[in-house]
Amino acid sequence: MSEEKITMPVSGDEQAVASEARRSFLRKSVAVAGGALAAGTVAGRAVASDVVKDPLPIPPTNKMLGRGVVSVPYGMPSKFEAHVVRRNVEWLTPDTIASISFTPLQDLEGIITPAGLHFERYHGGAVDIDPATHRLVIHGMVEKPMIFTIEDLKRLPQKSGVWFMECPANGGMEWRGVQMDSLQFTHGMISCSEWVGVSLLDLMKAVGVKKEATWFYAEGADGSALQRSIPLPGAKDQFGKPIPDADKIYKDVIVAYAQNGEALRPENGYPIRLVVPGCEANLSIKHLRRIKFSNKPLVTYQETRHYTDGMPDGRFRQFTLINEANSVITFPCPDKKLPGKGAYEVRGLAWSGRGKVKAVDVSVDGGKTWKEAKLVEPVFSKCLTRFTMPWEWDGKETLIMSRVTDETGYTQPTLRQLRKERGTNSIYHKNSIQTWKIEANGEVKNVQIENL
Ligand code: CO
């Protein structure tokens, strides 16, 4: 492509209306922008603040380059976005059919995770099930056991919400120290979608759940037949201790068949999955095939083999189901270094399994001072929330971090506070403040500060 072609005026139509007035307006705009950017770039070229090119180097249209508009049955991202993919940590699931892949949070904007980039975790392999043959069986302590086809479920009233989905092992590789120099691997087991389906409350009404039922057991048709016990009001654990928030968790639950406008992806539970908003994602059973109502937790293989929290005294906690408030700065981050000193917008994500994010504070001086960030609308309950804060980087080494407070008043703990309560012998529910170290060359490192 020659220089002349790229700097040509845009199209015939626009050429016709390009008056001298418009030209002088553009000239003024460029002068202002050039002054502000001083040695910045326009369309990838260096622009000195004292030089104004006219006509401007506006990119040509498809038509001028001889490219047609390509219509494809299902659109894919641009080839220039091919680096935006899920990734796995090979040593996490070596030589097994289990899988974990992480969402590239560093490359995403807004609060919705594209379905194809939603993290996934399987203990026994994903499946792609024919919806025509799949069934949901609901039985146990009910008046009328029922079998639902997918079509049956789709005839029932719809319920939807924009909710995050987070594995409780998100961050779990870092209890004892720094392991992963990548936002994708420190926090990428969270994603957020609009989920559409049927309310659990409607299904409970349809089968007539008996009063003595205080739990339900959900089971998937994946390779491990993943099983979890989920509390209803009055639920007690196997030792008779009440389950916190049992009166709240079940109210939002849906059996979902759609995600971000389309059918669930196979790796996200096609054709139906449970969605338990705010709770550890393993409760949101994929390829849901069975719900059984009960008066006790089933204490299944998966919920004892996994999902229990090691405590400092050597004992383990079970049924810690809600993901507490957490936040992380997504720019800058180890995956997105700073090209040089100057003006930036610090950006990040915050969330709480208990409701809405109320406020996020950001520190750019290692926790000495904190400033309240701006929350970016929309702010939904149990949903990823964006925050931003303007920042002028002086080019010196520093530590940056974010701290969320949710609508219940709960504030994200420091690593020291969390370790004091939980020790370091755990995998799950690590929601402490994440610190990134900005180096003088603009590189960003994952660090842990013991004394924060
Ligand atoms: Co838990």
Tab-separated table of C-alpha atoms and ligand atoms in Angstrom:
chain	number	residue	atom	x	y	z
A	1	MET	CA	0.000	0.000	0.000
A	2	SER	CA	1.515	3.284	-1.086
A	3	GLU	CA	1.730	6.385	1.063
A	4	GLU	CA	-0.578	8.279	-1.308
A	5	LYS	CA	-3.384	5.742	-1.050
A	6	ILE	CA	-3.414	5.706	2.746
A	7	THR	CA	-3.508	9.469	3.035
A	8	MET	CA	-6.288	9.887	0.475
A	9	PRO	CA	-9.552	11.453	1.651
A	10	VAL	CA	-12.058	8.871	2.748
A	11	SER	CA	-14.803	8.363	0.153
A	12	GLY	CA	-16.427	10.059	-2.799
A	13	ASP	CA	-19.364	11.218	-0.711
A	14	GLU	CA	-17.188	12.738	1.909
A	15	GLN	CA	-14.949	14.334	-0.664
A	16	ALA	CA	-18.000	16.138	-2.010
A	17	VAL	CA	-18.835	17.676	1.351
A	18	ALA	CA	-15.281	18.428	2.392
A	19	SER	CA	-15.502	22.194	2.509
A	20	GLU	CA	-12.748	24.585	3.422
A	21	ALA	CA	-14.548	25.162	6.748
A	22	ARG	CA	-14.307	21.480	7.576
A	23	ARG	CA	-10.640	21.437	6.683
A	24	SER	CA	-9.830	24.306	8.972
A	25	PHE	CA	-11.841	22.646	11.770
A	26	LEU	CA	-9.800	19.476	11.384
A	27	ARG	CA	-6.622	21.499	11.387
A	28	LYS	CA	-7.546	23.077	14.718
A	29	SER	CA	-8.537	19.730	16.247
A	30	VAL	CA	-5.261	18.185	15.269
A	31	ALA	CA	-3.323	21.080	16.638
A	32	VAL	CA	-5.021	20.626	20.012
A	33	ALA	CA	-4.721	16.842	20.029
A	34	GLY	CA	-1.125	17.004	18.863
A	35	GLY	CA	-0.263	19.411	21.636
A	36	ALA	CA	-1.847	17.194	24.257
A	37	LEU	CA	-0.235	14.024	22.991
A	38	ALA	CA	3.213	15.544	22.253
A	39	ALA	CA	5.100	12.799	20.455
A	40	GLY	CA	2.046	10.530	20.511
A	41	THR	CA	0.820	8.650	17.491
A	42	VAL	CA	-2.115	8.851	15.138
A	43	ALA	CA	-2.994	5.699	13.222
A	44	GLY	CA	0.321	4.211	14.272
A	45	ARG	CA	2.522	7.036	12.924
A	46	ALA	CA	4.578	9.407	14.971
A	47	VAL	CA	2.976	12.848	15.069
A	48	ALA	CA	5.002	15.812	16.231
A	49	SER	CA	2.931	18.451	17.984
A	50	ASP	CA	4.113	21.209	15.646
A	51	VAL	CA	3.428	19.403	12.370
A	52	VAL	CA	-0.106	19.185	10.963
A	53	LYS	CA	-0.640	17.005	7.939
A	54	ASP	CA	-3.577	17.789	5.702
A	55	PRO	CA	-5.356	15.770	4.538
A	56	LEU	CA	-5.223	13.542	7.611
A	57	PRO	CA	-3.965	9.954	7.265
A	58	ILE	CA	-7.436	8.495	7.742
A	59	PRO	CA	-7.486	4.703	7.181
A	60	PRO	CA	-9.052	3.729	3.848
A	61	THR	CA	-12.361	1.925	3.597
A	62	ASN	CA	-12.700	-1.741	2.733
A	63	LYS	CA	-13.978	-0.768	-0.682
A	64	MET	CA	-10.860	1.199	-1.564
A	65	LEU	CA	-8.632	-1.703	-0.516
A	66	GLY	CA	-10.667	-4.056	-2.673
A	67	ARG	CA	-11.875	-6.142	0.270
A	68	GLY	CA	-15.480	-7.201	0.342
A	69	VAL	CA	-17.595	-7.577	3.467
A	70	VAL	CA	-17.422	-11.233	4.393
A	71	SER	CA	-20.566	-12.787	5.789
A	72	VAL	CA	-20.019	-16.019	7.669
A	73	PRO	CA	-22.614	-18.223	9.409
A	74	TYR	CA	-21.035	-17.672	12.837
A	75	GLY	CA	-18.611	-14.798	13.340
A	76	MET	CA	-15.221	-15.273	14.951
A	77	PRO	CA	-12.824	-12.712	16.471
A	78	SER	CA	-10.390	-10.924	14.185
A	79	LYS	CA	-7.183	-12.822	13.396
A	80	PHE	CA	-5.407	-9.981	15.212
A	81	GLU	CA	-7.089	-11.111	18.447
A	82	ALA	CA	-5.830	-14.697	18.188
A	83	HIS	CA	-3.827	-14.296	21.424
A	84	VAL	CA	-7.023	-13.824	23.452
A	85	VAL	CA	-7.627	-17.420	24.471
A	86	ARG	CA	-8.178	-19.624	27.484
A	87	ARG	CA	-4.952	-21.124	28.777
A	88	ASN	CA	-4.114	-23.953	31.134
A	89	VAL	CA	-1.310	-24.607	33.604
A	90	GLU	CA	0.094	-27.937	32.477
A	91	TRP	CA	1.248	-29.212	35.856
A	92	LEU	CA	-2.206	-28.660	37.426
A	93	THR	CA	-3.861	-31.559	35.610
A	94	PRO	CA	-1.036	-33.787	34.320
A	95	ASP	CA	-1.904	-37.105	32.700
A	96	THR	CA	-5.560	-37.053	33.682
A	97	ILE	CA	-8.832	-36.379	31.915
A	98	ALA	CA	-9.431	-33.528	34.365
A	99	SER	CA	-9.040	-30.026	32.955
A	100	ILE	CA	-8.719	-26.418	34.055
A	101	SER	CA	-8.561	-23.495	31.683
A	102	PHE	CA	-8.320	-19.855	32.686
A	103	THR	CA	-10.100	-16.771	31.331
A	104	PRO	CA	-7.789	-14.105	29.796
A	105	LEU	CA	-9.008	-11.299	32.101
A	106	GLN	CA	-6.125	-9.098	30.922
A	107	ASP	CA	-7.639	-8.862	27.429
A	108	LEU	CA	-11.326	-8.448	28.289
A	109	GLU	CA	-13.374	-5.264	28.669
A	110	GLY	CA	-16.670	-4.589	30.398
A	111	ILE	CA	-18.221	-7.237	32.620
A	112	ILE	CA	-19.383	-9.977	30.222
A	113	THR	CA	-17.078	-12.877	29.434
A	114	PRO	CA	-17.539	-14.229	25.906
A	115	ALA	CA	-18.886	-17.783	26.298
A	116	GLY	CA	-15.911	-19.227	24.416
A	117	LEU	CA	-13.517	-17.649	26.939
A	118	HIS	CA	-15.422	-18.681	30.073
A	119	PHE	CA	-13.066	-20.654	32.349
A	120	GLU	CA	-13.827	-24.339	32.689
A	121	ARG	CA	-12.951	-27.048	35.168
A	122	TYR	CA	-13.767	-30.732	34.842
A	123	HIS	CA	-12.853	-33.605	37.115
A	124	GLY	CA	-13.753	-36.195	34.540
A	125	GLY	CA	-14.014	-34.718	31.101
A	126	ALA	CA	-16.500	-32.553	29.195
A	127	VAL	CA	-19.396	-33.989	27.217
A	128	ASP	CA	-21.605	-32.725	24.389
A	129	ILE	CA	-25.076	-34.112	25.033
A	130	ASP	CA	-27.954	-34.350	22.561
A	131	PRO	CA	-30.711	-32.185	24.075
A	132	ALA	CA	-33.350	-34.414	22.460
A	133	THR	CA	-32.299	-37.336	24.649
A	134	HIS	CA	-31.277	-35.496	27.813
A	135	ARG	CA	-33.562	-35.514	30.867
A	136	LEU	CA	-33.668	-33.799	34.254
A	137	VAL	CA	-34.982	-36.092	36.991
A	138	ILE	CA	-36.304	-34.442	40.175
A	139	HIS	CA	-37.057	-36.792	43.058
A	140	GLY	CA	-36.444	-37.506	46.760
A	141	MET	CA	-38.563	-35.695	49.363
A	142	VAL	CA	-41.211	-34.521	46.898
A	143	GLU	CA	-44.929	-35.148	46.433
A	144	LYS	CA	-44.554	-35.952	42.756
A	145	PRO	CA	-41.224	-37.056	41.231
A	146	MET	CA	-40.906	-35.702	37.688
A	147	ILE	CA	-38.808	-36.079	34.572
A	148	PHE	CA	-38.289	-32.953	32.444
A	149	THR	CA	-37.156	-32.787	28.836
A	150	ILE	CA	-35.300	-29.693	27.671
A	151	GLU	CA	-38.441	-28.634	25.815
A	152	ASP	CA	-40.463	-28.992	29.036
A	153	LEU	CA	-38.024	-26.707	30.842
A	154	LYS	CA	-38.131	-24.107	28.063
A	155	ARG	CA	-41.937	-23.892	28.353
A	156	LEU	CA	-41.686	-22.751	31.980
A	157	PRO	CA	-41.378	-19.044	32.898
A	158	GLN	CA	-37.879	-17.663	32.269
A	159	LYS	CA	-35.588	-16.257	34.895
A	160	SER	CA	-32.260	-14.630	34.116
A	161	GLY	CA	-29.449	-12.640	35.658
A	162	VAL	CA	-25.941	-11.380	35.015
A	163	TRP	CA	-23.882	-13.286	37.560
A	164	PHE	CA	-20.226	-14.138	37.985
A	165	MET	CA	-19.094	-17.742	38.148
A	166	GLU	CA	-15.946	-18.317	40.203
A	167	CYS	CA	-14.091	-21.471	41.111
A	168	PRO	CA	-13.274	-21.351	44.867
A	169	ALA	CA	-9.727	-22.402	43.867
A	170	ASN	CA	-9.268	-19.079	42.049
A	171	GLY	CA	-5.943	-17.791	43.432
A	172	GLY	CA	-5.478	-21.105	45.231
A	173	MET	CA	-1.976	-21.687	43.867
A	174	GLU	CA	-0.723	-18.702	45.895
A	175	TRP	CA	-1.552	-19.512	49.533
A	176	ARG	CA	2.092	-20.139	50.449
A	177	GLY	CA	3.766	-17.745	48.063
A	178	VAL	CA	3.851	-16.317	44.571
A	179	GLN	CA	3.670	-18.929	41.840
A	180	MET	CA	2.103	-17.393	38.760
A	181	ASP	CA	3.364	-14.219	37.107
A	182	SER	CA	0.156	-13.741	35.149
A	183	LEU	CA	-3.270	-12.274	35.905
A	184	GLN	CA	-4.784	-15.012	33.746
A	185	PHE	CA	-3.482	-17.628	36.193
A	186	THR	CA	-3.815	-15.720	39.491
A	187	HIS	CA	-7.464	-14.721	38.906
A	188	GLY	CA	-8.685	-16.292	35.636
A	189	MET	CA	-11.002	-18.829	37.238
A	190	ILE	CA	-13.731	-16.204	37.254
A	191	SER	CA	-16.046	-15.326	34.388
A	192	CYS	CA	-19.357	-13.496	34.137
A	193	SER	CA	-22.359	-14.139	31.913
A	194	GLU	CA	-26.000	-13.445	31.422
A	195	TRP	CA	-27.604	-16.772	32.323
A	196	VAL	CA	-31.142	-17.653	31.239
A	197	GLY	CA	-33.239	-20.560	32.449
A	198	VAL	CA	-35.897	-21.717	34.881
A	199	SER	CA	-36.153	-20.754	38.533
A	200	LEU	CA	-35.463	-23.555	40.999
A	201	LEU	CA	-38.432	-22.203	43.000
A	202	ASP	CA	-40.771	-22.982	40.061
A	203	LEU	CA	-39.390	-26.509	39.770
A	204	MET	CA	-39.768	-26.999	43.547
A	205	LYS	CA	-43.405	-25.934	43.235
A	206	ALA	CA	-43.978	-28.301	40.302
A	207	VAL	CA	-42.748	-31.395	42.187
A	208	GLY	CA	-44.127	-30.304	45.582
A	209	VAL	CA	-41.032	-30.345	47.793
A	210	LYS	CA	-41.882	-31.654	51.245
A	211	LYS	CA	-41.418	-29.444	54.313
A	212	GLU	CA	-38.770	-31.724	55.858
A	213	ALA	CA	-36.416	-31.240	52.892
A	214	THR	CA	-33.501	-29.032	53.988
A	215	TRP	CA	-31.029	-29.869	51.215
A	216	PHE	CA	-30.983	-30.796	47.590
A	217	TYR	CA	-28.423	-32.823	45.809
A	218	ALA	CA	-27.480	-31.935	42.241
A	219	GLU	CA	-25.650	-34.276	39.913
A	220	GLY	CA	-24.182	-33.847	36.444
A	221	ALA	CA	-23.757	-36.131	33.460
A	222	ASP	CA	-20.080	-35.207	32.961
A	223	GLY	CA	-17.366	-37.848	33.217
A	224	SER	CA	-17.159	-37.529	37.020
A	225	ALA	CA	-20.932	-37.241	37.577
A	226	LEU	CA	-20.070	-34.200	39.703
A	227	GLN	CA	-22.236	-34.111	42.800
A	228	ARG	CA	-22.906	-31.353	45.312
A	229	SER	CA	-25.281	-30.871	48.236
A	230	ILE	CA	-26.900	-27.437	48.268
A	231	PRO	CA	-28.669	-26.081	51.362
A	232	LEU	CA	-32.305	-25.041	51.708
A	233	PRO	CA	-33.710	-23.139	54.719
A	234	GLY	CA	-33.008	-25.031	57.928
A	235	ALA	CA	-30.038	-26.949	56.484
A	236	LYS	CA	-27.546	-28.417	58.990
A	237	ASP	CA	-24.250	-30.112	58.255
A	238	GLN	CA	-23.548	-33.788	59.051
A	239	PHE	CA	-22.666	-32.787	62.640
A	240	GLY	CA	-25.876	-30.820	63.201
A	241	LYS	CA	-24.390	-27.339	62.765
A	242	PRO	CA	-26.586	-24.862	60.833
A	243	ILE	CA	-25.341	-23.864	57.371
A	244	PRO	CA	-24.921	-20.063	57.149
A	245	ASP	CA	-27.106	-18.290	54.561
A	246	ALA	CA	-29.122	-21.439	53.827
A	247	ASP	CA	-32.211	-19.216	53.713
A	248	LYS	CA	-30.706	-17.067	50.936
A	249	ILE	CA	-28.571	-19.175	48.598
A	250	TYR	CA	-31.354	-21.192	46.910
A	251	LYS	CA	-33.587	-18.228	46.036
A	252	ASP	CA	-31.582	-17.067	42.975
A	253	VAL	CA	-30.819	-20.571	41.690
A	254	ILE	CA	-31.781	-21.382	38.112
A	255	VAL	CA	-31.524	-24.334	35.780
A	256	ALA	CA	-29.914	-22.513	32.858
A	257	TYR	CA	-30.060	-23.412	29.177
A	258	ALA	CA	-28.619	-20.185	27.751
A	259	GLN	CA	-25.558	-18.027	28.276
A	260	ASN	CA	-24.945	-14.603	26.727
A	261	GLY	CA	-27.811	-14.931	24.282
A	262	GLU	CA	-27.209	-18.438	22.965
A	263	ALA	CA	-27.334	-22.034	24.121
A	264	LEU	CA	-24.751	-23.033	26.727
A	265	ARG	CA	-21.430	-24.121	25.262
A	266	PRO	CA	-20.601	-27.824	25.745
A	267	GLU	CA	-17.770	-26.976	28.163
A	268	ASN	CA	-20.212	-24.856	30.160
A	269	GLY	CA	-22.793	-27.566	30.639
A	270	TYR	CA	-24.834	-27.971	27.457
A	271	PRO	CA	-27.750	-28.521	27.322
A	272	ILE	CA	-28.573	-27.488	30.936
A	273	ARG	CA	-26.648	-26.569	34.049
A	274	LEU	CA	-27.442	-25.344	37.512
A	275	VAL	CA	-26.437	-21.738	38.250
A	276	VAL	CA	-26.054	-20.899	41.957
A	277	PRO	CA	-25.262	-17.156	41.952
A	278	GLY	CA	-22.590	-15.920	44.366
A	279	CYS	CA	-21.475	-19.412	45.337
A	280	GLU	CA	-18.421	-21.476	44.469
A	281	ALA	CA	-18.829	-22.545	40.866
A	282	ASN	CA	-18.727	-26.283	41.549
A	283	LEU	CA	-22.281	-25.966	42.935
A	284	SER	CA	-23.407	-24.860	39.473
A	285	ILE	CA	-23.504	-28.451	38.231
A	286	LYS	CA	-22.986	-28.769	34.472
A	287	HIS	CA	-24.954	-31.187	32.264
A	288	LEU	CA	-27.460	-31.371	35.145
A	289	ARG	CA	-29.278	-34.736	35.147
A	290	ARG	CA	-30.672	-35.107	38.655
A	291	ILE	CA	-31.928	-33.090	41.605
A	292	LYS	CA	-32.782	-35.010	44.744
A	293	PHE	CA	-34.374	-33.365	47.771
A	294	SER	CA	-33.173	-34.584	51.158
A	295	ASN	CA	-33.084	-33.702	54.867
A	296	LYS	CA	-29.298	-34.017	55.100
A	297	PRO	CA	-26.225	-33.322	52.980
A	298	LEU	CA	-25.135	-36.365	51.023
A	299	VAL	CA	-21.445	-35.701	51.843
A	300	THR	CA	-20.489	-36.956	48.414
A	301	TYR	CA	-17.099	-38.077	47.148
A	302	GLN	CA	-16.513	-34.791	45.316
A	303	GLU	CA	-17.510	-32.567	48.218
A	304	THR	CA	-15.083	-34.283	50.598
A	305	ARG	CA	-12.251	-35.026	48.148
A	306	HIS	CA	-12.461	-31.376	47.054
A	307	TYR	CA	-13.894	-28.072	48.318
A	308	THR	CA	-12.970	-28.315	52.013
A	309	ASP	CA	-10.798	-25.607	53.563
A	310	GLY	CA	-7.690	-26.601	55.542
A	311	MET	CA	-7.380	-24.503	58.705
A	312	PRO	CA	-4.277	-23.553	60.757
A	313	ASP	CA	-5.116	-26.084	63.514
A	314	GLY	CA	-5.170	-28.961	61.030
A	315	ARG	CA	-8.946	-29.298	60.887
A	316	PHE	CA	-10.982	-28.754	57.710
A	317	ARG	CA	-14.053	-26.609	57.128
A	318	GLN	CA	-16.811	-27.951	54.902
A	319	PHE	CA	-19.693	-26.201	53.118
A	320	THR	CA	-18.112	-22.762	52.772
A	321	LEU	CA	-20.232	-22.008	49.786
A	322	ILE	CA	-20.290	-18.235	49.220
A	323	ASN	CA	-17.400	-16.539	47.418
A	324	GLU	CA	-16.531	-13.509	49.564
A	325	ALA	CA	-15.724	-10.130	48.040
A	326	ASN	CA	-12.581	-9.930	45.956
A	327	SER	CA	-10.950	-7.549	43.490
A	328	VAL	CA	-7.936	-7.296	41.214
A	329	ILE	CA	-6.310	-4.670	39.019
A	330	THR	CA	-6.488	-5.896	35.414
A	331	PHE	CA	-4.464	-3.003	33.993
A	332	PRO	CA	-1.599	-2.728	34.504
A	333	CYS	CA	-0.868	-6.355	35.329
A	334	PRO	CA	1.927	-8.859	34.641
A	335	ASP	CA	0.357	-9.617	31.261
A	336	LYS	CA	0.102	-5.896	30.332
A	337	LYS	CA	3.224	-3.907	31.089
A	338	LEU	CA	3.482	-0.126	30.929
A	339	PRO	CA	5.159	1.330	27.827
A	340	GLY	CA	6.524	4.337	29.729
A	341	LYS	CA	5.751	6.973	32.340
A	342	GLY	CA	2.747	9.244	31.936
A	343	ALA	CA	-1.047	9.242	32.173
A	344	TYR	CA	-2.940	5.971	32.557
A	345	GLU	CA	-6.248	4.676	33.753
A	346	VAL	CA	-5.864	1.925	36.345
A	347	ARG	CA	-8.631	-0.602	35.612
A	348	GLY	CA	-9.890	-3.588	37.483
A	349	LEU	CA	-12.647	-5.972	38.460
A	350	ALA	CA	-14.418	-6.407	41.791
A	351	TRP	CA	-17.143	-8.786	42.894
A	352	SER	CA	-18.959	-10.220	45.904
A	353	GLY	CA	-20.964	-13.403	46.313
A	354	ARG	CA	-23.077	-11.573	48.906
A	355	GLY	CA	-24.471	-8.833	46.683
A	356	LYS	CA	-23.332	-5.603	45.108
A	357	VAL	CA	-19.903	-4.021	45.208
A	358	LYS	CA	-20.192	-0.840	47.267
A	359	ALA	CA	-16.731	0.692	46.842
A	360	VAL	CA	-13.229	-0.074	45.627
A	361	ASP	CA	-10.123	1.680	46.950
A	362	VAL	CA	-6.890	1.742	44.985
A	363	SER	CA	-3.378	2.345	46.265
A	364	VAL	CA	-0.488	3.203	43.950
A	365	ASP	CA	2.067	3.614	46.760
A	366	GLY	CA	2.229	0.178	48.347
A	367	GLY	CA	-0.767	0.650	50.628
A	368	LYS	CA	0.370	3.872	52.326
A	369	THR	CA	-2.539	5.863	50.902
A	370	TRP	CA	-5.787	4.768	49.288
A	371	LYS	CA	-8.135	6.570	46.935
A	372	GLU	CA	-11.686	5.579	46.041
A	373	ALA	CA	-11.963	4.346	42.463
A	374	LYS	CA	-14.902	5.030	40.145
A	375	LEU	CA	-17.345	2.144	39.708
A	376	VAL	CA	-18.349	1.705	36.070
A	377	GLU	CA	-22.055	1.081	35.434
A	378	PRO	CA	-23.821	-1.270	35.431
A	379	VAL	CA	-23.307	-2.463	38.995
A	380	PHE	CA	-25.303	-5.653	39.535
A	381	SER	CA	-25.583	-8.027	42.475
A	382	LYS	CA	-23.250	-11.077	42.458
A	383	CYS	CA	-21.772	-9.802	39.222
A	384	LEU	CA	-18.385	-8.575	38.040
A	385	THR	CA	-18.069	-4.815	38.543
A	386	ARG	CA	-15.551	-2.625	36.732
A	387	PHE	CA	-13.578	0.083	38.500
A	388	THR	CA	-11.213	2.728	37.124
A	389	MET	CA	-8.894	5.367	38.517
A	390	PRO	CA	-6.772	7.927	36.673
A	391	TRP	CA	-3.058	7.582	37.426
A	392	GLU	CA	0.009	9.570	36.471
A	393	TRP	CA	2.983	7.206	36.635
A	394	ASP	CA	6.274	8.971	37.383
A	395	GLY	CA	8.299	6.083	35.960
A	396	LYS	CA	9.510	4.953	39.385
A	397	GLU	CA	9.187	1.512	40.936
A	398	THR	CA	5.991	1.176	43.002
A	399	LEU	CA	3.351	-1.230	44.304
A	400	ILE	CA	-0.304	-1.040	43.249
A	401	MET	CA	-3.337	-2.794	44.675
A	402	SER	CA	-7.127	-2.674	45.030
A	403	ARG	CA	-9.449	-3.354	47.977
A	404	VAL	CA	-13.193	-3.908	47.658
A	405	THR	CA	-15.992	-3.363	50.165
A	406	ASP	CA	-19.364	-4.958	49.414
A	407	GLU	CA	-22.884	-3.873	50.330
A	408	THR	CA	-22.815	-5.930	53.547
A	409	GLY	CA	-19.847	-3.826	54.760
A	410	TYR	CA	-17.357	-6.684	54.326
A	411	THR	CA	-13.910	-5.478	53.221
A	412	GLN	CA	-11.436	-7.642	51.318
A	413	PRO	CA	-8.676	-8.809	53.719
A	414	THR	CA	-4.935	-8.358	53.395
A	415	LEU	CA	-2.851	-11.486	52.857
A	416	ARG	CA	-1.633	-11.252	56.460
A	417	GLN	CA	-5.206	-11.051	57.813
A	418	LEU	CA	-6.306	-13.988	55.680
A	419	ARG	CA	-3.317	-16.156	56.628
A	420	LYS	CA	-3.861	-15.343	60.326
A	421	GLU	CA	-7.366	-16.792	60.099
A	422	ARG	CA	-6.869	-19.528	57.537
A	423	GLY	CA	-3.173	-20.463	57.635
A	424	THR	CA	-1.483	-21.469	54.394
A	425	ASN	CA	-2.614	-25.091	54.114
A	426	SER	CA	-5.584	-24.461	51.892
A	427	ILE	CA	-6.630	-24.270	48.262
A	428	TYR	CA	-9.971	-22.530	48.374
A	429	HIS	CA	-11.423	-19.048	48.970
A	430	LYS	CA	-8.223	-17.022	48.770
A	431	ASN	CA	-9.601	-13.498	48.313
A	432	SER	CA	-6.807	-11.369	49.789
A	433	ILE	CA	-5.605	-8.083	48.304
A	434	GLN	CA	-3.471	-8.654	45.184
A	435	THR	CA	-0.325	-6.565	44.849
A	436	TRP	CA	1.407	-5.864	41.535
A	437	LYS	CA	4.923	-4.424	41.524
A	438	ILE	CA	5.579	-1.876	38.783
A	439	GLU	CA	9.252	-1.879	37.870
A	440	ALA	CA	11.072	1.156	36.515
A	441	ASN	CA	11.148	-0.428	33.038
A	442	GLY	CA	7.353	-0.769	33.075
A	443	GLU	CA	7.294	-4.509	33.703
A	444	VAL	CA	4.719	-5.725	36.213
A	445	LYS	CA	5.396	-8.515	38.709
A	446	ASN	CA	3.162	-10.528	40.984
A	447	VAL	CA	4.355	-9.981	44.579
A	448	GLN	CA	3.102	-10.696	48.090
A	449	ILE	CA	3.586	-8.174	50.896
A	450	GLU	CA	3.711	-9.792	54.319
A	451	ASN	CA	3.292	-6.594	56.333
A	452	LEU	CA	0.482	-4.839	54.507
B	1	CO	CO	-15.904	-23.510	49.806
